[in-house]
CSV table of C-alpha atoms and ligand atoms in Angstrom, one decimal:
chain,number,residue,atom,x,y,z
A,1,UNK,CA,133.2,48.9,181.5
A,2,UNK,CA,133.2,49.4,177.8
A,3,UNK,CA,132.0,46.5,175.8
A,4,UNK,CA,133.7,45.6,172.6
A,5,UNK,CA,131.1,46.9,170.3
A,6,UNK,CA,130.9,50.3,172.2
A,7,UNK,CA,134.8,50.4,172.0
A,8,UNK,CA,134.8,50.0,168.2
A,9,UNK,CA,132.1,52.6,167.9
A,10,UNK,CA,133.9,55.2,169.9
A,11,UNK,CA,137.2,54.5,168.1
A,12,UNK,CA,135.5,54.9,164.7
A,13,UNK,CA,134.0,58.1,165.8
A,14,UNK,CA,137.2,59.6,167.1
A,15,UNK,CA,139.1,58.5,164.2
A,16,UNK,CA,136.7,60.1,161.8
A,17,UNK,CA,136.8,63.3,163.8
A,18,UNK,CA,140.6,63.3,163.8
A,19,UNK,CA,140.6,62.9,160.0
A,20,UNK,CA,138.0,65.6,159.6
A,21,UNK,CA,140.2,67.9,161.7
A,22,UNK,CA,143.4,66.9,159.6
A,23,UNK,CA,141.6,67.4,156.3
A,24,UNK,CA,140.2,70.7,157.4
A,25,UNK,CA,144.0,71.9,157.5
A,26,UNK,CA,145.1,70.2,154.5
A,27,UNK,CA,146.2,72.3,151.5
A,28,UNK,CA,145.4,71.8,147.8
A,29,UNK,CA,146.6,69.0,145.6
A,30,UNK,CA,149.2,70.9,143.4
A,31,UNK,CA,153.0,70.6,144.3
A,32,UNK,CA,154.9,73.8,144.6
A,33,UNK,CA,158.5,73.3,143.8
A,34,UNK,CA,161.1,74.4,143.9
A,35,UNK,CA,160.7,76.5,147.1
A,36,UNK,CA,162.7,77.6,150.0
A,37,UNK,CA,161.7,78.8,153.5
A,38,UNK,CA,163.8,80.0,156.4
A,39,UNK,CA,163.5,81.5,159.9
A,40,UNK,CA,163.5,85.2,160.8
A,41,UNK,CA,163.9,88.3,158.8
A,42,UNK,CA,167.4,87.4,157.7
A,43,UNK,CA,165.8,84.4,156.1
A,44,UNK,CA,164.8,86.6,153.1
A,45,UNK,CA,168.3,87.6,152.2
A,46,UNK,CA,169.4,84.0,152.7
A,47,UNK,CA,166.6,82.7,150.5
A,48,UNK,CA,167.9,84.9,147.7
A,49,UNK,CA,171.1,82.9,147.7
A,50,UNK,CA,169.4,79.6,147.9
A,51,UNK,CA,167.0,80.6,145.1
A,52,UNK,CA,169.9,81.1,142.7
A,53,UNK,CA,170.5,77.4,143.0
A,54,UNK,CA,166.9,76.1,143.1
A,55,UNK,CA,165.8,78.2,140.1
A,56,UNK,CA,168.6,76.5,137.9
A,57,UNK,CA,167.2,73.1,138.9
A,58,UNK,CA,170.1,72.7,141.6
A,59,UNK,CA,169.8,70.5,144.6
A,60,UNK,CA,168.0,71.4,147.8
A,61,UNK,CA,171.2,70.4,149.6
A,62,UNK,CA,173.3,72.8,147.8
A,63,UNK,CA,170.7,75.5,148.1
A,64,UNK,CA,170.3,75.2,151.9
A,65,UNK,CA,174.1,75.2,152.4
A,66,UNK,CA,174.4,78.4,150.2
A,67,UNK,CA,171.5,80.1,151.8
A,68,UNK,CA,172.6,79.7,155.5
A,69,UNK,CA,176.1,80.9,154.6
A,70,UNK,CA,174.8,84.3,154.2
A,71,UNK,CA,174.0,85.1,157.9
A,72,UNK,CA,177.1,82.9,158.9
A,73,UNK,CA,179.4,85.4,157.2
A,74,UNK,CA,177.5,88.7,158.2
A,75,UNK,CA,179.2,90.2,161.2
A,76,UNK,CA,176.1,92.4,161.8
A,77,UNK,CA,174.0,89.1,162.6
A,78,UNK,CA,175.1,88.5,166.2
A,79,UNK,CA,173.3,85.2,166.5
A,80,UNK,CA,174.9,83.1,163.8
A,81,UNK,CA,178.5,82.4,162.8
A,82,UNK,CA,181.0,85.2,162.4
A,83,UNK,CA,180.3,87.9,164.9
A,84,UNK,CA,178.0,85.7,167.0
A,85,UNK,CA,177.7,86.6,170.6
A,86,UNK,CA,180.1,84.6,172.7
A,87,UNK,CA,179.7,82.3,175.6
A,88,UNK,CA,180.4,83.4,179.3
A,89,UNK,CA,184.1,82.9,178.6
A,90,UNK,CA,184.1,85.2,175.6
A,91,UNK,CA,184.5,82.3,173.1
A,92,UNK,CA,182.2,82.1,170.0
A,93,UNK,CA,181.1,78.5,169.8
A,94,UNK,CA,178.9,77.4,166.8
A,95,UNK,CA,176.4,74.7,166.3
A,96,UNK,CA,175.3,73.5,162.8
A,97,UNK,CA,173.7,70.6,161.0
A,98,UNK,CA,172.6,69.6,157.6
A,99,UNK,CA,170.4,66.7,156.4
A,100,UNK,CA,169.5,65.5,152.8
A,101,UNK,CA,166.7,63.7,151.1
A,102,UNK,CA,168.3,60.3,151.6
A,103,UNK,CA,168.4,60.7,155.4
A,104,UNK,CA,172.1,61.5,155.3
A,105,UNK,CA,173.2,64.1,157.9
A,106,UNK,CA,176.2,65.8,159.5
A,107,UNK,CA,176.6,68.0,162.4
A,108,UNK,CA,179.2,70.2,164.3
A,109,UNK,CA,178.8,71.2,167.8
A,110,UNK,CA,180.7,73.9,169.8
A,111,UNK,CA,182.9,74.5,166.9
A,112,UNK,CA,185.3,77.6,167.2
A,113,UNK,CA,187.3,79.7,164.7
A,114,UNK,CA,185.5,78.6,161.6
A,115,UNK,CA,183.3,81.0,159.5
A,116,UNK,CA,181.2,78.3,157.9
A,117,UNK,CA,180.2,75.5,160.4
A,118,UNK,CA,177.5,74.5,157.9
A,119,UNK,CA,180.0,73.5,155.3
A,120,UNK,CA,182.0,71.6,158.0
A,121,UNK,CA,178.8,69.8,158.9
A,122,UNK,CA,178.4,68.8,155.3
A,123,UNK,CA,181.8,67.4,155.1
A,124,UNK,CA,181.3,65.4,158.3
A,125,UNK,CA,178.3,64.0,156.4
A,126,UNK,CA,180.0,63.3,153.1
A,127,UNK,CA,183.6,62.5,154.1
A,128,UNK,CA,183.4,60.7,157.5
A,129,UNK,CA,181.6,57.6,158.7
A,130,UNK,CA,180.2,59.8,161.6
A,131,UNK,CA,177.3,62.3,161.9
A,132,UNK,CA,178.6,64.5,164.8
A,133,UNK,CA,182.0,66.1,165.5
A,134,UNK,CA,182.3,68.3,168.5
A,135,UNK,CA,184.7,70.9,169.9
A,136,UNK,CA,188.4,70.5,169.2
A,137,UNK,CA,187.7,67.3,167.1
A,138,UNK,CA,185.5,69.4,164.9
A,139,UNK,CA,188.0,72.0,164.6
A,140,UNK,CA,190.8,69.7,163.8
A,141,UNK,CA,188.6,68.1,161.1
A,142,UNK,CA,187.7,71.4,159.6
A,143,UNK,CA,191.4,72.4,159.5
A,144,UNK,CA,192.4,69.2,157.8
A,145,UNK,CA,189.8,69.9,155.1
A,146,UNK,CA,191.4,73.3,154.3
A,147,UNK,CA,189.1,75.6,156.3
A,148,UNK,CA,190.8,78.8,157.5
A,149,UNK,CA,191.2,79.4,161.3
A,150,UNK,CA,189.8,82.9,162.1
A,151,UNK,CA,188.8,85.0,165.0
A,152,UNK,CA,185.0,85.0,165.1
A,153,UNK,CA,184.7,87.6,168.0
A,154,UNK,CA,184.1,91.0,166.4
A,155,UNK,CA,184.6,94.2,168.4
A,156,UNK,CA,180.9,94.8,168.6
A,157,UNK,CA,180.2,91.2,170.1
A,158,UNK,CA,183.2,91.6,172.4
A,159,UNK,CA,181.8,95.0,173.7
A,160,UNK,CA,178.3,93.3,174.2
A,161,UNK,CA,180.1,90.5,176.3
A,162,UNK,CA,182.0,93.0,178.4
A,163,UNK,CA,178.8,94.9,179.0
A,164,UNK,CA,177.1,91.7,180.1
A,165,UNK,CA,180.0,90.7,182.5
A,166,UNK,CA,179.5,93.8,184.5
A,167,UNK,CA,176.1,92.8,185.6
A,168,UNK,CA,176.2,89.0,185.4
A,169,UNK,CA,176.9,86.6,188.2
A,170,UNK,CA,179.3,84.1,186.8
A,171,UNK,CA,177.3,81.1,188.2
A,172,UNK,CA,175.8,78.3,186.1
A,173,UNK,CA,172.1,78.0,186.7
A,174,UNK,CA,170.2,74.8,186.6
A,175,UNK,CA,166.7,74.8,185.1
A,176,UNK,CA,166.8,78.5,184.6
A,177,UNK,CA,163.8,78.3,182.4
A,178,UNK,CA,161.7,77.0,185.3
A,179,UNK,CA,162.9,79.7,187.6
A,180,UNK,CA,161.6,82.4,185.2
A,181,UNK,CA,158.3,81.8,187.0
A,182,UNK,CA,159.8,83.3,189.9
A,183,UNK,CA,160.0,87.1,189.9
A,184,UNK,CA,163.1,87.3,191.9
A,185,UNK,CA,165.0,84.9,189.6
A,186,UNK,CA,163.7,86.5,186.4
A,187,UNK,CA,166.2,89.5,186.6
A,188,UNK,CA,169.2,87.2,186.8
A,189,UNK,CA,167.8,85.1,184.0
A,190,UNK,CA,167.6,88.0,181.9
A,191,UNK,CA,171.2,88.9,182.3
A,192,UNK,CA,172.3,85.4,181.6
A,193,UNK,CA,170.5,85.1,178.4
A,194,UNK,CA,168.5,88.2,177.3
A,195,UNK,CA,167.3,86.4,174.2
A,196,UNK,CA,165.2,84.2,176.3
A,197,UNK,CA,162.6,86.9,176.5
A,198,UNK,CA,160.4,87.5,173.5
A,199,UNK,CA,161.0,90.7,171.7
A,200,UNK,CA,164.4,90.9,173.5
A,201,UNK,CA,167.4,92.4,171.6
A,202,UNK,CA,168.8,89.1,170.8
A,203,UNK,CA,165.6,87.4,169.8
A,204,UNK,CA,166.3,87.1,166.2
A,205,UNK,CA,168.5,84.2,166.2
A,206,UNK,CA,169.1,80.7,164.5
A,207,UNK,CA,168.7,80.4,160.8
A,208,UNK,CA,166.8,77.2,159.9
A,209,UNK,CA,166.2,76.7,156.2
A,210,UNK,CA,164.3,74.0,154.4
A,211,UNK,CA,164.1,73.6,150.6
A,212,UNK,CA,162.3,71.4,148.1
A,213,UNK,CA,164.0,71.3,144.8
A,214,UNK,CA,162.8,70.7,141.2
A,215,UNK,CA,163.4,67.1,141.5
A,216,UNK,CA,161.1,66.8,144.5
A,217,UNK,CA,163.9,66.4,147.0
A,218,UNK,CA,164.0,68.0,150.4
A,219,UNK,CA,167.0,69.1,152.5
A,220,UNK,CA,167.5,71.3,155.5
A,221,UNK,CA,170.2,73.3,157.3
A,222,UNK,CA,170.3,74.9,160.8
A,223,UNK,CA,173.1,77.1,162.0
A,224,UNK,CA,173.6,79.3,165.2
A,225,UNK,CA,176.1,80.7,167.7
A,226,UNK,CA,173.5,79.6,170.2
A,227,UNK,CA,172.3,81.4,173.4
A,228,UNK,CA,174.3,84.4,174.1
A,229,UNK,CA,176.6,84.1,177.2
A,230,UNK,CA,175.8,80.4,177.6
A,231,UNK,CA,178.1,78.3,179.7
A,232,UNK,CA,181.2,77.2,177.7
A,233,UNK,CA,180.4,73.8,176.1
A,234,UNK,CA,176.6,74.2,176.1
A,235,UNK,CA,175.1,72.8,172.9
A,236,UNK,CA,171.6,73.7,171.9
A,237,UNK,CA,169.1,72.0,169.7
A,238,UNK,CA,170.4,73.4,166.4
A,239,UNK,CA,173.0,70.7,165.6
A,240,UNK,CA,170.9,67.9,167.1
A,241,UNK,CA,169.2,65.9,164.3
A,242,UNK,CA,165.6,65.5,165.3
A,243,UNK,CA,165.6,68.5,167.6
A,244,UNK,CA,166.8,71.5,165.5
A,245,UNK,CA,166.3,69.9,162.2
A,246,UNK,CA,164.6,66.9,160.6
A,247,UNK,CA,164.0,65.8,157.0
A,248,UNK,CA,162.1,62.9,155.7
A,249,UNK,CA,161.6,62.9,151.9
A,250,UNK,CA,158.5,60.8,152.1
A,251,UNK,CA,156.8,63.5,154.3
A,252,UNK,CA,158.4,66.8,154.9
A,253,UNK,CA,161.0,68.7,156.9
A,254,UNK,CA,161.1,70.9,159.9
A,255,UNK,CA,163.4,73.1,161.9
A,256,UNK,CA,163.4,75.3,165.1
A,257,UNK,CA,164.5,78.4,166.8
A,258,UNK,CA,164.4,79.5,170.3
A,259,UNK,CA,165.3,78.0,173.6
A,260,UNK,CA,167.1,74.8,172.5
A,261,UNK,CA,166.7,73.0,175.8
A,262,UNK,CA,162.9,73.0,175.2
A,263,UNK,CA,163.3,71.7,171.6
A,264,UNK,CA,165.7,69.0,172.6
A,265,UNK,CA,163.4,67.8,175.4
A,266,UNK,CA,160.5,67.3,172.9
A,267,UNK,CA,162.7,66.2,170.0
A,268,UNK,CA,160.7,69.0,168.4
A,269,UNK,CA,161.5,68.9,164.6
A,270,UNK,CA,161.2,65.2,164.4
A,271,UNK,CA,157.7,65.4,166.2
A,272,UNK,CA,156.6,68.1,163.6
A,273,UNK,CA,157.6,65.6,160.8
A,274,UNK,CA,155.9,62.7,162.4
A,275,UNK,CA,152.7,64.8,162.9
A,276,UNK,CA,152.9,65.7,159.1
A,277,UNK,CA,153.1,62.0,158.4
A,278,UNK,CA,149.8,61.5,160.3
A,279,UNK,CA,148.2,64.0,158.1
A,280,UNK,CA,148.5,67.3,159.7
A,281,UNK,CA,149.3,70.3,157.7
A,282,UNK,CA,152.8,71.9,158.4
A,283,UNK,CA,151.2,74.7,160.3
A,284,UNK,CA,149.1,72.4,162.5
A,285,UNK,CA,152.1,70.1,163.0
A,286,UNK,CA,154.0,73.0,164.3
A,287,UNK,CA,151.3,74.2,166.4
A,288,UNK,CA,150.8,70.9,168.1
A,289,UNK,CA,154.5,70.7,168.9
A,290,UNK,CA,154.6,74.1,170.3
A,291,UNK,CA,151.5,73.2,172.5
A,292,UNK,CA,153.4,70.1,173.6
A,293,UNK,CA,156.1,72.4,174.9
A,294,UNK,CA,153.8,74.9,176.6
A,295,UNK,CA,151.7,72.3,178.2
A,296,UNK,CA,154.7,70.7,180.0
A,297,UNK,CA,155.2,74.0,181.9
A,298,UNK,CA,152.6,76.7,181.1
A,299,UNK,CA,154.1,79.2,183.5
A,300,UNK,CA,157.6,79.0,182.2
A,301,UNK,CA,156.5,79.0,178.6
A,302,UNK,CA,155.2,82.6,179.1
A,303,UNK,CA,158.8,83.8,179.2
A,304,UNK,CA,160.5,81.9,176.5
A,305,UNK,CA,160.4,81.7,172.8
A,306,UNK,CA,160.3,78.5,170.7
A,307,UNK,CA,159.2,78.5,167.1
A,308,UNK,CA,159.0,75.8,164.4
A,309,UNK,CA,158.9,76.0,160.7
A,310,UNK,CA,157.9,73.1,158.3
A,311,UNK,CA,157.6,72.3,154.7
A,312,UNK,CA,156.0,69.2,153.4
A,313,UNK,CA,156.8,67.3,150.0
A,314,UNK,CA,154.0,69.2,148.4
A,315,UNK,CA,155.6,72.4,148.9
A,316,UNK,CA,153.0,73.5,151.5
A,317,UNK,CA,154.5,75.4,154.5
A,318,UNK,CA,153.7,76.6,157.9
A,319,UNK,CA,155.0,77.9,161.2
A,320,UNK,CA,154.1,78.3,164.8
A,321,UNK,CA,155.7,79.8,167.9
A,322,UNK,CA,155.0,80.3,171.5
A,323,UNK,CA,155.4,84.2,171.4
A,324,UNK,CA,154.5,86.8,168.9
A,325,UNK,CA,157.4,88.2,166.9
A,326,UNK,CA,158.6,85.1,165.0
A,327,UNK,CA,158.8,85.6,161.3
A,328,UNK,CA,159.8,83.4,158.4
A,329,UNK,CA,160.8,84.0,154.8
A,330,UNK,CA,159.4,82.1,151.7
A,331,UNK,CA,160.8,82.1,148.1
A,332,UNK,CA,159.3,80.3,145.2
A,333,UNK,CA,158.7,81.2,141.6
A,334,UNK,CA,155.5,83.1,142.7
A,335,UNK,CA,156.4,84.4,146.0
A,336,UNK,CA,159.1,86.2,147.8
A,337,UNK,CA,157.9,87.3,151.2
A,338,UNK,CA,158.3,87.5,154.8
A,339,UNK,CA,155.4,86.1,156.9
A,340,UNK,CA,154.6,86.8,160.6
A,341,UNK,CA,154.4,83.5,162.3
A,342,UNK,CA,151.3,82.7,164.3
A,343,UNK,CA,151.8,82.1,168.0
A,344,UNK,CA,150.1,80.7,171.0
A,345,UNK,CA,150.4,83.7,173.3
B,401,SD4,C1,170.0,77.4,170.8
B,401,SD4,N1,168.0,77.3,169.3
B,401,SD4,O1,171.2,77.3,170.8
B,401,SD4,C2,169.3,78.0,169.5
B,401,SD4,C3,169.5,79.4,169.4
B,401,SD4,C4,168.3,80.0,169.2
B,401,SD4,O2,166.9,81.6,170.4
B,401,SD4,O3,167.6,79.8,168.3
B,401,SD4,N2,168.0,81.0,170.3
B,401,SD4,O4,169.2,77.1,171.7
């Protein structure tokens, strides 16, 4: 049995090792602000819009809303907003959330017919006593606030859905991600949601954006049409505060992309922020969170993509994903670039 003195010695040793490990990842002392970062290649174009606000000393909240509206309105981006790939029933359902430096947040889930769900999420935050509105209630609220009702299904996305219908079995599958270990199940999983597979045609997906403004305030936004051909009513991580997005002005902010079920299970973005609170750099906090997901089921993790992106209050940023292929975009007064995210596999 450990005596008390030995226990204290071991604890002291392990905590100094931990602080060495954290420090070896920590960045320099200077604060980079304003700065905006966002997921995937389309983040670059979205950052341009956010930067227009940040460079004029505008708020991080306004910047992230304006930034993610770019892919929401782009019919050629089939994973966010207008033109998004529909669910199994051919319905385009959108998930979005937003969070500011005071811990205010708003979210819409499974919202149909509205071009800019992120702006509805912001109105939920600012004009209601609630945080989340879902489905018909979210639509009703959006219409009451003057949003226009439109058809989000473009001919291209309708074509892709009809093509998928030819080969798909219309059967809900439970724990499909676990079945990906099984070779026989892999082909049906692929037709259900091709973007599960890294490098697949629909792999470039959700936009998550984080910004630190000139006043030193952080905000974040996350918006998506979710997994292609999902069951109707399925909600992913993107509109779930703590999963798809989390902001704590004392520490930093994080957002996610990839298979939402895995991110919800691990409350991923909140975990990234809490790891940064413990002293980990944004990149190492993302890496540790990805490892948590991989370690739960290493075999199934081989076939799915999950990526995290984080920004701390000093303007340091980092990302980590399970698979190769995850990119993120950074814009500050010194930098405008697209960075390949590191990955475990
Ligand atoms: C979801 N995380 O609905 C989102 C979409 C995404 O790869 O990023 N898919 O699960």
